[in-house]
Amino acid sequence: MQYTLSISTRSRAELVDITAQVQDVVRKSEVSKGICMVYVPHTTAGITINEGTDLDVPRDILEQLERLVPRDGPYRHVEGNADAHIKASLLGSSVLIPVSGGELSLGTWQAVLFGEFDGPRTRRVIVQVIGS
Amino acid sequence: MQYTLSISTRSRAELVDITAQVQDVVRKSEVSKGICMVYVPHTTAGITINEGTDLDVPRDILEQLERLVPRDGPYRHVEGNADAHIKASLLGSSVLIPVSGGELSLGTWQAVLFGEFDGPRTRRVIVQVIGS
Amino acid sequence: MQYTLSISTRSRAELVDITAQVQDVVRKSEVSKGICMVYVPHTTAGITINEGTDLDVPRDILEQLERLVPRDGPYRHVEGNADAHIKASLLGSSVLIPVSGGELSLGTWQAVLFGEFDGPRTRRVIVQVIGS
């Protein structure tokens, strides 16, 4: 089953917790045991798994990415969002999560975080569940 | 279906667009719906998905990786390519792409980019398509 | 088949070679051809594939991550391990490896390296093998 989520971001850079939407797709898929892939079909956004409870953690990740890849740098790409492309590749374009008992097998503190680096925009996220 | 591509790189560091070769394997696999994995069996090369249209984007990614992990650093590994190993781990050794209608479901601007960090060399890339 | 490994780490930051344990799960799974996913259900640990023969390579990766994301930084998260969360997201929470002939199809120099960034601790790693 392949399902497309729509995510509205509100800032230029933001980590949005989409765990509940992904879990919802897993339930609809009726796959009991398998793997869930969450895929970002954009080049200035990425995805990661990290803590979603203390929101200081996503903020720290974003701020450190900004220190490593500042918005204004000696970049060639003329659209002014080269940093967003680079951050997307550092984070990655997909995550995988084991599925067990029809639920995501996330660790206690883990959340699925969509990484917006050139927002605000409406973005798409593809969720696909494969049984094993 | 597991298929091995051969990639000849021309510089020490380079992002090579291999989208067409990966798409070709997906067609041969005759999988209509599923997931395509692209895997790099090397430790000084990686893989990412990003923009392949404006070639300034891959160049910006490479140049920023070089600023973050300079070729000459206080590294222990004596072969002179420690930076290439580190860059490979920052980018990652595999990407996943959804397959739909027998084609890669890449976003409009997305390309599959092989990351050479210790070339020029002939490299292998493993492409595997799993139906769902 | 879904299998959970237990990994005891011995330092705050460490890359632990878990290739043999992962290979062991692949053999037990009796999957001849497919994909193996190795998943870390923690938010201050990650996973990567890189060289495991010259141990200077994992050390270089750890030391460069420490230069890029120092333990003491201007972080908001009050638990003192913000750097560990950020390093986990830079490395990633899962890796994939092709399986062929009932064995991991790793490249000659590749090893599966568990990345501890807030140890020492006992950690879990989920290994799942999917046939194709």
mmCIF file of C-alpha atoms in Angstrom:
data_model
loop_
_atom_site.group_PDB
_atom_site.id
_atom_site.type_symbol
_atom_site.label_atom_id
_atom_site.label_comp_id
_atom_site.label_asym_id
_atom_site.label_seq_id
_atom_site.Cartn_x
_atom_site.Cartn_y
_atom_site.Cartn_z
ATOM 1 C CA MET A 1 0.000 0.000 0.000
ATOM 2 C CA GLN A 2 1.295 3.408 -1.015
ATOM 3 C CA TYR A 3 -0.208 6.456 0.636
ATOM 4 C CA THR A 4 0.551 10.171 0.225
ATOM 5 C CA LEU A 5 0.404 12.551 3.193
ATOM 6 C CA SER A 6 0.130 16.309 2.824
ATOM 7 C CA ILE A 7 2.185 18.374 5.295
ATOM 8 C CA SER A 8 1.828 22.145 5.681
ATOM 9 C CA THR A 9 4.943 23.719 7.133
ATOM 10 C CA ARG A 10 4.926 27.128 8.795
ATOM 11 C CA SER A 11 8.551 28.322 8.834
ATOM 12 C CA ARG A 12 11.568 28.301 6.549
ATOM 13 C CA ALA A 13 13.148 25.564 8.664
ATOM 14 C CA GLU A 14 11.157 23.253 10.887
ATOM 15 C CA LEU A 15 11.045 19.648 12.115
ATOM 16 C CA VAL A 16 7.402 18.517 12.045
ATOM 17 C CA ASP A 17 6.339 15.436 14.035
ATOM 18 C CA ILE A 18 4.343 13.254 11.600
ATOM 19 C CA THR A 19 4.348 10.056 13.701
ATOM 20 C CA ALA A 20 0.570 9.954 14.159
ATOM 21 C CA GLN A 21 -0.128 10.285 10.409
ATOM 22 C CA VAL A 22 2.400 7.536 9.589
ATOM 23 C CA GLN A 23 0.924 5.255 12.268
ATOM 24 C CA ASP A 24 -2.503 5.888 10.764
ATOM 25 C CA VAL A 25 -1.327 4.615 7.359
ATOM 26 C CA VAL A 26 0.179 1.513 8.981
ATOM 27 C CA ARG A 27 -3.190 0.720 10.571
ATOM 28 C CA LYS A 28 -5.034 1.235 7.269
ATOM 29 C CA SER A 29 -2.546 -1.047 5.480
ATOM 30 C CA GLU A 30 -3.580 -3.970 7.708
ATOM 31 C CA VAL A 31 0.013 -5.238 7.530
ATOM 32 C CA SER A 32 0.723 -7.001 10.813
ATOM 33 C CA LYS A 33 4.476 -7.584 10.456
ATOM 34 C CA GLY A 34 6.820 -5.835 8.062
ATOM 35 C CA ILE A 35 8.588 -2.571 7.313
ATOM 36 C CA CYS A 36 7.234 0.957 6.860
ATOM 37 C CA MET A 37 9.075 3.333 4.520
ATOM 38 C CA VAL A 38 8.512 7.090 4.794
ATOM 39 C CA TYR A 39 9.765 8.889 1.681
ATOM 40 C CA VAL A 40 10.164 12.610 0.930
ATOM 41 C CA PRO A 41 9.866 13.416 -2.814
ATOM 42 C CA HIS A 42 11.471 16.869 -2.443
ATOM 43 C CA THR A 43 15.058 18.137 -2.702
ATOM 44 C CA THR A 44 14.938 20.865 -0.041
ATOM 45 C CA ALA A 45 13.291 18.758 2.667
ATOM 46 C CA GLY A 46 14.377 15.572 4.429
ATOM 47 C CA ILE A 47 13.321 13.203 7.163
ATOM 48 C CA THR A 48 14.769 11.784 10.372
ATOM 49 C CA ILE A 49 13.818 9.847 13.486
ATOM 50 C CA ASN A 50 14.591 11.490 16.818
ATOM 51 C CA GLU A 51 13.019 12.654 20.061
ATOM 52 C CA GLY A 52 9.622 14.324 19.741
ATOM 53 C CA THR A 53 8.778 14.747 23.437
ATOM 54 C CA ASP A 54 11.166 17.520 24.488
ATOM 55 C CA LEU A 55 10.819 19.959 21.587
ATOM 56 C CA ASP A 56 14.228 21.386 22.461
ATOM 57 C CA VAL A 57 15.762 18.336 20.739
ATOM 58 C CA PRO A 58 14.327 19.081 17.268
ATOM 59 C CA ARG A 59 15.279 22.748 17.802
ATOM 60 C CA ASP A 60 18.865 21.760 18.670
ATOM 61 C CA ILE A 61 19.069 19.588 15.540
ATOM 62 C CA LEU A 62 17.831 22.454 13.345
ATOM 63 C CA GLU A 63 20.125 25.031 14.955
ATOM 64 C CA GLN A 64 23.208 22.795 14.673
ATOM 65 C CA LEU A 65 22.397 22.090 11.001
ATOM 66 C CA GLU A 66 22.212 25.879 10.524
ATOM 67 C CA ARG A 67 25.647 26.287 12.161
ATOM 68 C CA LEU A 68 27.102 23.540 9.923
ATOM 69 C CA VAL A 69 25.376 24.723 6.731
ATOM 70 C CA PRO A 70 24.541 28.430 7.114
ATOM 71 C CA ARG A 71 21.812 29.887 4.908
ATOM 72 C CA ASP A 72 24.291 32.390 3.498
ATOM 73 C CA GLY A 73 27.407 30.635 2.299
ATOM 74 C CA PRO A 74 29.695 30.650 -0.728
ATOM 75 C CA TYR A 75 27.186 28.593 -2.732
ATOM 76 C CA ARG A 76 26.845 28.463 -6.541
ATOM 77 C CA HIS A 77 23.114 27.650 -6.821
ATOM 78 C CA VAL A 78 21.407 30.979 -7.590
ATOM 79 C CA GLU A 79 17.985 30.315 -6.057
ATOM 80 C CA GLY A 80 19.118 31.178 -2.518
ATOM 81 C CA ASN A 81 18.242 27.776 -1.090
ATOM 82 C CA ALA A 82 21.498 25.847 -1.587
ATOM 83 C CA ASP A 83 21.702 25.332 2.188
ATOM 84 C CA ALA A 84 18.282 23.631 2.109
ATOM 85 C CA HIS A 85 19.459 21.149 -0.539
ATOM 86 C CA ILE A 86 22.608 20.350 1.464
ATOM 87 C CA LYS A 87 20.682 19.928 4.739
ATOM 88 C CA ALA A 88 18.223 17.594 2.966
ATOM 89 C CA SER A 89 21.087 15.324 1.877
ATOM 90 C CA LEU A 90 22.677 15.328 5.350
ATOM 91 C CA LEU A 91 19.382 14.222 6.916
ATOM 92 C CA GLY A 92 18.330 11.859 4.102
ATOM 93 C CA SER A 93 15.205 11.394 1.979
ATOM 94 C CA SER A 94 13.691 8.345 3.669
ATOM 95 C CA VAL A 95 13.422 6.485 6.957
ATOM 96 C CA LEU A 96 12.417 2.907 7.681
ATOM 97 C CA ILE A 97 10.572 1.662 10.756
ATOM 98 C CA PRO A 98 9.831 -1.956 11.696
ATOM 99 C CA VAL A 99 6.132 -2.858 11.916
ATOM 100 C CA SER A 100 5.001 -5.398 14.488
ATOM 101 C CA GLY A 101 1.476 -6.277 15.636
ATOM 102 C CA GLY A 102 0.119 -3.791 13.099
ATOM 103 C CA GLU A 103 1.936 -0.885 14.794
ATOM 104 C CA LEU A 104 5.181 1.046 14.250
ATOM 105 C CA SER A 105 7.929 -0.457 16.462
ATOM 106 C CA LEU A 106 9.391 2.904 17.436
ATOM 107 C CA GLY A 107 11.567 3.221 20.526
ATOM 108 C CA THR A 108 10.118 4.926 23.601
ATOM 109 C CA TRP A 109 11.403 8.390 22.706
ATOM 110 C CA GLN A 110 11.369 8.111 18.925
ATOM 111 C CA ALA A 111 9.214 10.244 16.623
ATOM 112 C CA VAL A 112 9.186 10.566 12.823
ATOM 113 C CA LEU A 113 10.288 14.126 12.050
ATOM 114 C CA PHE A 114 9.760 15.740 8.645
ATOM 115 C CA GLY A 115 12.567 18.219 7.967
ATOM 116 C CA GLU A 116 11.490 21.393 6.175
ATOM 117 C CA PHE A 117 14.445 23.539 5.074
ATOM 118 C CA ASP A 118 12.874 25.873 2.497
ATOM 119 C CA GLY A 119 9.367 26.581 3.724
ATOM 120 C CA PRO A 120 6.740 27.475 4.469
ATOM 121 C CA ARG A 121 5.216 25.161 1.850
ATOM 122 C CA THR A 122 2.743 22.348 1.370
ATOM 123 C CA ARG A 123 4.803 19.165 1.063
ATOM 124 C CA ARG A 124 4.100 15.558 0.173
ATOM 125 C CA VAL A 125 5.317 12.490 2.066
ATOM 126 C CA ILE A 126 4.895 8.964 0.668
ATOM 127 C CA VAL A 127 4.278 6.155 3.159
ATOM 128 C CA GLN A 128 4.585 2.556 1.998
ATOM 129 C CA VAL A 129 4.145 -0.573 4.117
ATOM 130 C CA ILE A 130 5.619 -3.906 3.057
ATOM 131 C CA GLY A 131 4.675 -7.165 4.785
ATOM 132 C CA SER A 132 7.275 -9.801 5.549
ATOM 133 C CA MET B 1 15.810 -9.048 -8.630
ATOM 134 C CA GLN B 2 19.335 -7.970 -7.767
ATOM 135 C CA TYR B 3 21.346 -6.133 -10.394
ATOM 136 C CA THR B 4 24.861 -4.656 -10.304
ATOM 137 C CA LEU B 5 25.698 -1.419 -12.102
ATOM 138 C CA SER B 6 29.240 -0.365 -12.955
ATOM 139 C CA ILE B 7 30.030 3.343 -12.507
ATOM 140 C CA SER B 8 33.248 4.951 -13.748
ATOM 141 C CA THR B 9 34.052 8.134 -11.862
ATOM 142 C CA ARG B 10 36.392 10.787 -13.233
ATOM 143 C CA SER B 11 37.481 12.906 -10.242
ATOM 144 C CA ARG B 12 38.491 12.404 -6.626
ATOM 145 C CA ALA B 13 35.105 13.746 -5.492
ATOM 146 C CA GLU B 14 32.040 13.743 -7.701
ATOM 147 C CA LEU B 15 28.260 13.283 -7.561
ATOM 148 C CA VAL B 16 27.241 11.168 -10.559
ATOM 149 C CA ASP B 17 23.591 11.094 -11.676
ATOM 150 C CA ILE B 18 22.687 7.394 -12.052
ATOM 151 C CA THR B 19 18.883 7.852 -12.231
ATOM 152 C CA ALA B 20 18.558 6.488 -15.789
ATOM 153 C CA GLN B 21 20.488 3.282 -14.987
ATOM 154 C CA VAL B 22 18.406 2.689 -11.836
ATOM 155 C CA GLN B 23 15.163 3.299 -13.755
ATOM 156 C CA ASP B 24 16.363 0.805 -16.361
ATOM 157 C CA VAL B 25 16.727 -1.915 -13.683
ATOM 158 C CA VAL B 26 13.235 -1.140 -12.347
ATOM 159 C CA ARG B 27 11.789 -1.669 -15.841
ATOM 160 C CA LYS B 28 13.683 -4.959 -16.276
ATOM 161 C CA SER B 29 12.436 -6.168 -12.874
ATOM 162 C CA GLU B 30 8.816 -5.962 -14.086
ATOM 163 C CA VAL B 31 7.797 -4.983 -10.538
ATOM 164 C CA SER B 32 4.776 -2.713 -10.853
ATOM 165 C CA LYS B 33 4.443 -1.550 -7.238
ATOM 166 C CA GLY B 34 7.096 -1.765 -4.542
ATOM 167 C CA ILE B 35 10.384 -0.305 -3.329
ATOM 168 C CA CYS B 36 13.734 0.081 -5.082
ATOM 169 C CA MET B 37 16.912 -0.055 -2.989
ATOM 170 C CA VAL B 38 20.166 1.368 -4.367
ATOM 171 C CA TYR B 39 23.159 0.126 -2.370
ATOM 172 C CA VAL B 40 26.839 1.141 -2.466
ATOM 173 C CA PRO B 41 29.213 -1.702 -1.408
ATOM 174 C CA HIS B 42 32.167 0.663 -0.824
ATOM 175 C CA THR B 43 33.447 2.542 2.241
ATOM 176 C CA THR B 44 34.732 5.705 0.507
ATOM 177 C CA ALA B 45 31.628 6.327 -1.596
ATOM 178 C CA GLY B 46 28.001 7.010 -0.688
ATOM 179 C CA ILE B 47 24.664 7.798 -2.250
ATOM 180 C CA THR B 48 21.997 10.490 -1.941
ATOM 181 C CA ILE B 49 18.887 11.826 -3.635
ATOM 182 C CA ASN B 50 18.906 15.492 -4.594
ATOM 183 C CA GLU B 51 18.509 17.863 -7.533
ATOM 184 C CA GLY B 52 20.126 16.738 -10.780
ATOM 185 C CA THR B 53 18.875 19.499 -13.097
ATOM 186 C CA ASP B 54 20.928 22.496 -11.944
ATOM 187 C CA LEU B 55 24.392 20.942 -11.596
ATOM 188 C CA ASP B 56 25.323 23.721 -9.176
ATOM 189 C CA VAL B 57 23.353 21.839 -6.501
ATOM 190 C CA PRO B 58 25.517 18.681 -6.561
ATOM 191 C CA ARG B 59 28.589 20.956 -6.667
ATOM 192 C CA ASP B 60 27.362 22.882 -3.596
ATOM 193 C CA ILE B 61 26.779 19.605 -1.735
ATOM 194 C CA LEU B 62 30.313 18.396 -2.544
ATOM 195 C CA GLU B 63 31.932 21.713 -1.648
ATOM 196 C CA GLN B 64 30.079 21.997 1.667
ATOM 197 C CA LEU B 65 31.046 18.403 2.551
ATOM 198 C CA GLU B 66 34.664 19.400 1.799
ATOM 199 C CA ARG B 67 34.348 22.419 4.149
ATOM 200 C CA LEU B 68 32.864 20.205 6.895
ATOM 201 C CA VAL B 69 35.323 17.316 6.380
ATOM 202 C CA PRO B 70 38.467 18.697 4.728
ATOM 203 C CA ARG B 71 40.728 16.273 2.851
ATOM 204 C CA ASP B 72 43.617 17.202 5.131
ATOM 205 C CA GLY B 73 42.581 16.952 8.752
ATOM 206 C CA PRO B 74 43.945 15.525 12.000
ATOM 207 C CA TYR B 75 42.964 11.996 10.965
ATOM 208 C CA ARG B 76 44.508 8.732 12.191
ATOM 209 C CA HIS B 77 43.856 6.506 9.140
ATOM 210 C CA VAL B 78 47.173 6.439 7.243
ATOM 211 C CA GLU B 79 45.873 5.894 3.705
ATOM 212 C CA GLY B 80 45.125 9.589 3.147
ATOM 213 C CA ASN B 81 41.420 9.039 2.478
ATOM 214 C CA ALA B 82 39.934 9.328 5.982
ATOM 215 C CA ASP B 83 37.830 12.253 4.766
ATOM 216 C CA ALA B 84 36.287 10.007 2.085
ATOM 217 C CA HIS B 85 35.238 7.425 4.705
ATOM 218 C CA ILE B 86 33.664 10.138 6.883
ATOM 219 C CA LYS B 87 31.834 11.760 3.936
ATOM 220 C CA ALA B 88 30.493 8.324 2.918
ATOM 221 C CA SER B 89 28.965 7.832 6.387
ATOM 222 C CA LEU B 90 27.463 11.353 6.434
ATOM 223 C CA LEU B 91 25.743 10.712 3.074
ATOM 224 C CA GLY B 92 24.843 7.049 3.730
ATOM 225 C CA SER B 93 25.331 3.771 1.867
ATOM 226 C CA SER B 94 21.836 3.267 0.462
ATOM 227 C CA VAL B 95 18.711 5.078 -0.700
ATOM 228 C CA LEU B 96 15.178 3.825 -1.164
ATOM 229 C CA ILE B 97 12.700 4.992 -3.796
ATOM 230 C CA PRO B 98 9.026 4.019 -4.081
ATOM 231 C CA VAL B 99 8.088 2.196 -7.307
ATOM 232 C CA SER B 100 4.669 2.792 -8.812
ATOM 233 C CA GLY B 101 3.336 1.811 -12.243
ATOM 234 C CA GLY B 102 6.667 0.107 -12.958
ATOM 235 C CA GLU B 103 8.553 3.413 -12.588
ATOM 236 C CA LEU B 104 10.555 5.159 -9.870
ATOM 237 C CA SER B 105 8.266 7.590 -7.988
ATOM 238 C CA LEU B 106 10.881 10.333 -7.747
ATOM 239 C CA GLY B 107 9.815 13.926 -7.082
ATOM 240 C CA THR B 108 9.986 16.412 -9.961
ATOM 241 C CA TRP B 109 13.506 17.611 -9.156
ATOM 242 C CA GLN B 110 14.920 14.433 -7.637
ATOM 243 C CA ALA B 111 17.816 12.451 -9.075
ATOM 244 C CA VAL B 112 19.771 9.501 -7.657
ATOM 245 C CA LEU B 113 23.327 10.747 -7.099
ATOM 246 C CA PHE B 114 26.262 8.396 -6.536
ATOM 247 C CA GLY B 115 28.815 10.073 -4.256
ATOM 248 C CA GLU B 116 32.444 9.383 -5.162
ATOM 249 C CA PHE B 117 34.870 10.642 -2.504
ATOM 250 C CA ASP B 118 38.098 8.773 -3.354
ATOM 251 C CA GLY B 119 38.147 8.463 -7.141
ATOM 252 C CA PRO B 120 38.611 8.236 -9.960
ATOM 253 C CA ARG B 121 37.671 4.556 -9.822
ATOM 254 C CA THR B 122 35.318 1.972 -11.249
ATOM 255 C CA ARG B 123 32.610 1.406 -8.650
ATOM 256 C CA ARG B 124 29.761 -1.030 -8.206
ATOM 257 C CA VAL B 125 26.191 -0.162 -7.237
ATOM 258 C CA ILE B 126 23.627 -2.836 -6.338
ATOM 259 C CA VAL B 127 19.997 -2.202 -7.305
ATOM 260 C CA GLN B 128 17.282 -4.390 -5.854
ATOM 261 C CA VAL B 129 13.526 -4.097 -6.436
ATOM 262 C CA ILE B 130 11.014 -5.585 -4.015
ATOM 263 C CA GLY B 131 7.324 -5.883 -4.886
ATOM 264 C CA SER B 132 4.631 -5.123 -2.329
ATOM 265 C CA MET C 1 11.581 -12.419 10.771
ATOM 266 C CA GLN C 2 12.220 -9.751 13.378
ATOM 267 C CA TYR C 3 15.047 -10.250 15.841
ATOM 268 C CA THR C 4 16.364 -8.047 18.652
ATOM 269 C CA LEU C 5 20.080 -7.863 19.458
ATOM 270 C CA SER C 6 21.416 -6.571 22.754
ATOM 271 C CA ILE C 7 24.569 -4.421 22.526
ATOM 272 C CA SER C 8 26.599 -3.358 25.570
ATOM 273 C CA THR C 9 28.630 -0.246 24.903
ATOM 274 C CA ARG C 10 31.635 0.738 26.994
ATOM 275 C CA SER C 11 32.234 4.448 26.356
ATOM 276 C CA ARG C 12 30.212 7.611 25.923
ATOM 277 C CA ALA C 13 30.902 7.541 22.177
ATOM 278 C CA GLU C 14 31.843 4.398 20.309
ATOM 279 C CA LEU C 15 31.324 2.655 16.961
ATOM 280 C CA VAL C 16 30.729 -1.051 17.666
ATOM 281 C CA ASP C 17 31.121 -3.609 14.863
ATOM 282 C CA ILE C 18 27.958 -5.750 14.943
ATOM 283 C CA THR C 19 28.411 -7.416 11.522
ATOM 284 C CA ALA C 20 28.738 -10.959 12.924
ATOM 285 C CA GLN C 21 25.534 -10.687 14.989
ATOM 286 C CA VAL C 22 23.591 -9.317 11.997
ATOM 287 C CA GLN C 23 24.951 -12.073 9.738
ATOM 288 C CA ASP C 24 23.862 -14.602 12.337
ATOM 289 C CA VAL C 25 20.254 -13.343 12.169
ATOM 290 C CA VAL C 26 20.330 -13.520 8.347
ATOM 291 C CA ARG C 27 21.366 -17.201 8.547
ATOM 292 C CA LYS C 28 18.637 -17.959 11.093
ATOM 293 C CA SER C 29 16.031 -16.245 8.886
ATOM 294 C CA GLU C 30 16.705 -18.767 6.073
ATOM 295 C CA VAL C 31 16.015 -15.989 3.551
ATOM 296 C CA SER C 32 18.173 -16.707 0.513
ATOM 297 C CA LYS C 33 17.631 -13.485 -1.456
ATOM 298 C CA GLY C 34 16.288 -10.228 -0.111
ATOM 299 C CA ILE C 35 17.093 -7.211 2.035
ATOM 300 C CA CYS C 36 18.241 -6.968 5.660
ATOM 301 C CA MET C 37 17.226 -3.910 7.701
ATOM 302 C CA VAL C 38 19.136 -3.027 10.872
ATOM 303 C CA TYR C 39 17.177 -0.555 13.009
ATOM 304 C CA VAL C 40 18.165 1.398 16.128
ATOM 305 C CA PRO C 41 15.166 2.208 18.396
ATOM 306 C CA HIS C 42 17.065 4.916 20.344
ATOM 307 C CA THR C 43 17.423 8.676 19.885
ATOM 308 C CA THR C 44 21.026 9.087 21.078
ATOM 309 C CA ALA C 45 22.491 6.243 19.015
ATOM 310 C CA GLY C 46 22.667 5.623 15.279
ATOM 311 C CA ILE C 47 24.041 3.190 12.735
ATOM 312 C CA THR C 48 26.298 3.296 9.685
ATOM 313 C CA ILE C 49 28.206 1.055 7.296
ATOM 314 C CA ASN C 50 31.918 1.714 6.960
ATOM 315 C CA GLU C 51 35.341 0.099 7.293
ATOM 316 C CA GLY C 52 35.764 -2.247 10.257
ATOM 317 C CA THR C 53 39.261 -3.595 9.498
ATOM 318 C CA ASP C 54 41.451 -0.568 10.261
ATOM 319 C CA LEU C 55 39.944 0.646 13.543
ATOM 320 C CA ASP C 56 41.388 4.092 12.854
ATOM 321 C CA VAL C 57 38.509 4.635 10.410
ATOM 322 C CA PRO C 58 35.715 4.334 13.015
ATOM 323 C CA ARG C 59 37.836 6.509 15.339
ATOM 324 C CA ASP C 60 38.203 9.167 12.633
ATOM 325 C CA ILE C 61 34.438 9.135 12.034
ATOM 326 C CA LEU C 62 33.737 9.593 15.767
ATOM 327 C CA GLU C 63 36.355 12.325 16.192
ATOM 328 C CA GLN C 64 35.129 14.289 13.154
ATOM 329 C CA LEU C 65 31.524 14.025 14.402
ATOM 330 C CA GLU C 66 32.780 15.428 17.716
ATOM 331 C CA ARG C 67 34.458 18.348 15.897
ATOM 332 C CA LEU C 68 31.244 19.031 13.941
ATOM 333 C CA VAL C 69 28.901 18.599 16.923
ATOM 334 C CA PRO C 70 30.883 19.213 20.120
ATOM 335 C CA ARG C 71 29.560 17.774 23.375
ATOM 336 C CA ASP C 72 29.423 21.251 24.858
ATOM 337 C CA GLY C 73 27.596 23.602 22.556
ATOM 338 C CA PRO C 74 24.916 26.284 22.779
ATOM 339 C CA TYR C 75 22.180 23.647 23.023
ATOM 340 C CA ARG C 76 18.721 24.053 24.573
ATOM 341 C CA HIS C 77 18.061 20.445 25.659
ATOM 342 C CA VAL C 78 18.842 20.352 29.386
ATOM 343 C CA GLU C 79 19.881 16.710 29.742
ATOM 344 C CA GLY C 80 23.438 17.365 28.553
ATOM 345 C CA ASN C 81 23.208 14.957 25.614
ATOM 346 C CA ALA C 82 21.927 17.230 22.842
ATOM 347 C CA ASP C 83 25.081 16.455 20.833
ATOM 348 C CA ALA C 84 24.219 12.739 20.985
ATOM 349 C CA HIS C 85 20.746 13.363 19.520
ATOM 350 C CA ILE C 86 22.212 15.470 16.695
ATOM 351 C CA LYS C 87 24.947 12.917 15.896
ATOM 352 C CA ALA C 88 22.293 10.157 15.803
ATOM 353 C CA SER C 89 20.324 12.078 13.156
ATOM 354 C CA LEU C 90 23.442 12.795 11.084
ATOM 355 C CA LEU C 91 24.330 9.089 11.001
ATOM 356 C CA GLY C 92 20.751 7.793 10.681
ATOM 357 C CA SER C 93 18.621 5.242 12.522
ATOM 358 C CA SER C 94 18.758 2.349 10.054
ATOM 359 C CA VAL C 95 20.860 0.714 7.356
ATOM 360 C CA LEU C 96 19.907 -1.720 4.626
ATOM 361 C CA ILE C 97 22.079 -4.492 3.223
ATOM 362 C CA PRO C 98 21.292 -6.739 0.246
ATOM 363 C CA VAL C 99 21.065 -10.466 1.058
ATOM 364 C CA SER C 100 22.218 -12.994 -1.522
ATOM 365 C CA GLY C 101 22.828 -16.740 -1.154
ATOM 366 C CA GLY C 102 21.655 -16.459 2.455
ATOM 367 C CA GLU C 103 24.485 -14.053 3.335
ATOM 368 C CA LEU C 104 24.885 -10.273 3.686
ATOM 369 C CA SER C 105 26.214 -8.850 0.380
ATOM 370 C CA LEU C 106 28.599 -6.424 2.079
ATOM 371 C CA GLY C 107 31.529 -4.973 0.132
ATOM 372 C CA THR C 108 35.036 -6.242 0.940
ATOM 373 C CA TRP C 109 35.786 -3.555 3.526
ATOM 374 C CA GLN C 110 32.268 -2.930 4.821
ATOM 375 C CA ALA C 111 31.143 -3.567 8.395
ATOM 376 C CA VAL C 112 27.895 -2.703 10.168
ATOM 377 C CA LEU C 113 28.800 -0.165 12.875
ATOM 378 C CA PHE C 114 26.461 0.671 15.761
ATOM 379 C CA GLY C 115 26.994 4.304 16.795
ATOM 380 C CA GLU C 116 26.803 4.934 20.535
ATOM 381 C CA PHE C 117 26.789 8.645 21.407
ATOM 382 C CA ASP C 118 25.515 8.656 24.999
ATOM 383 C CA GLY C 119 26.910 5.521 26.613
ATOM 384 C CA PRO C 120 27.926 3.384 28.201
ATOM 385 C CA ARG C 121 24.550 1.640 28.050
ATOM 386 C CA THR C 122 22.835 -1.571 27.040
ATOM 387 C CA ARG C 123 21.164 -0.904 23.699
ATOM 388 C CA ARG C 124 18.753 -2.769 21.463
ATOM 389 C CA VAL C 125 19.090 -3.243 17.712
ATOM 390 C CA ILE C 126 16.264 -4.702 15.599
ATOM 391 C CA VAL C 127 17.224 -6.857 12.614
ATOM 392 C CA GLN C 128 14.587 -7.744 10.051
ATOM 393 C CA VAL C 129 15.091 -9.788 6.870
ATOM 394 C CA ILE C 130 12.661 -9.532 3.959
ATOM 395 C CA GLY C 131 12.743 -12.002 1.063
ATOM 396 C CA SER C 132 12.278 -10.837 -2.515
#
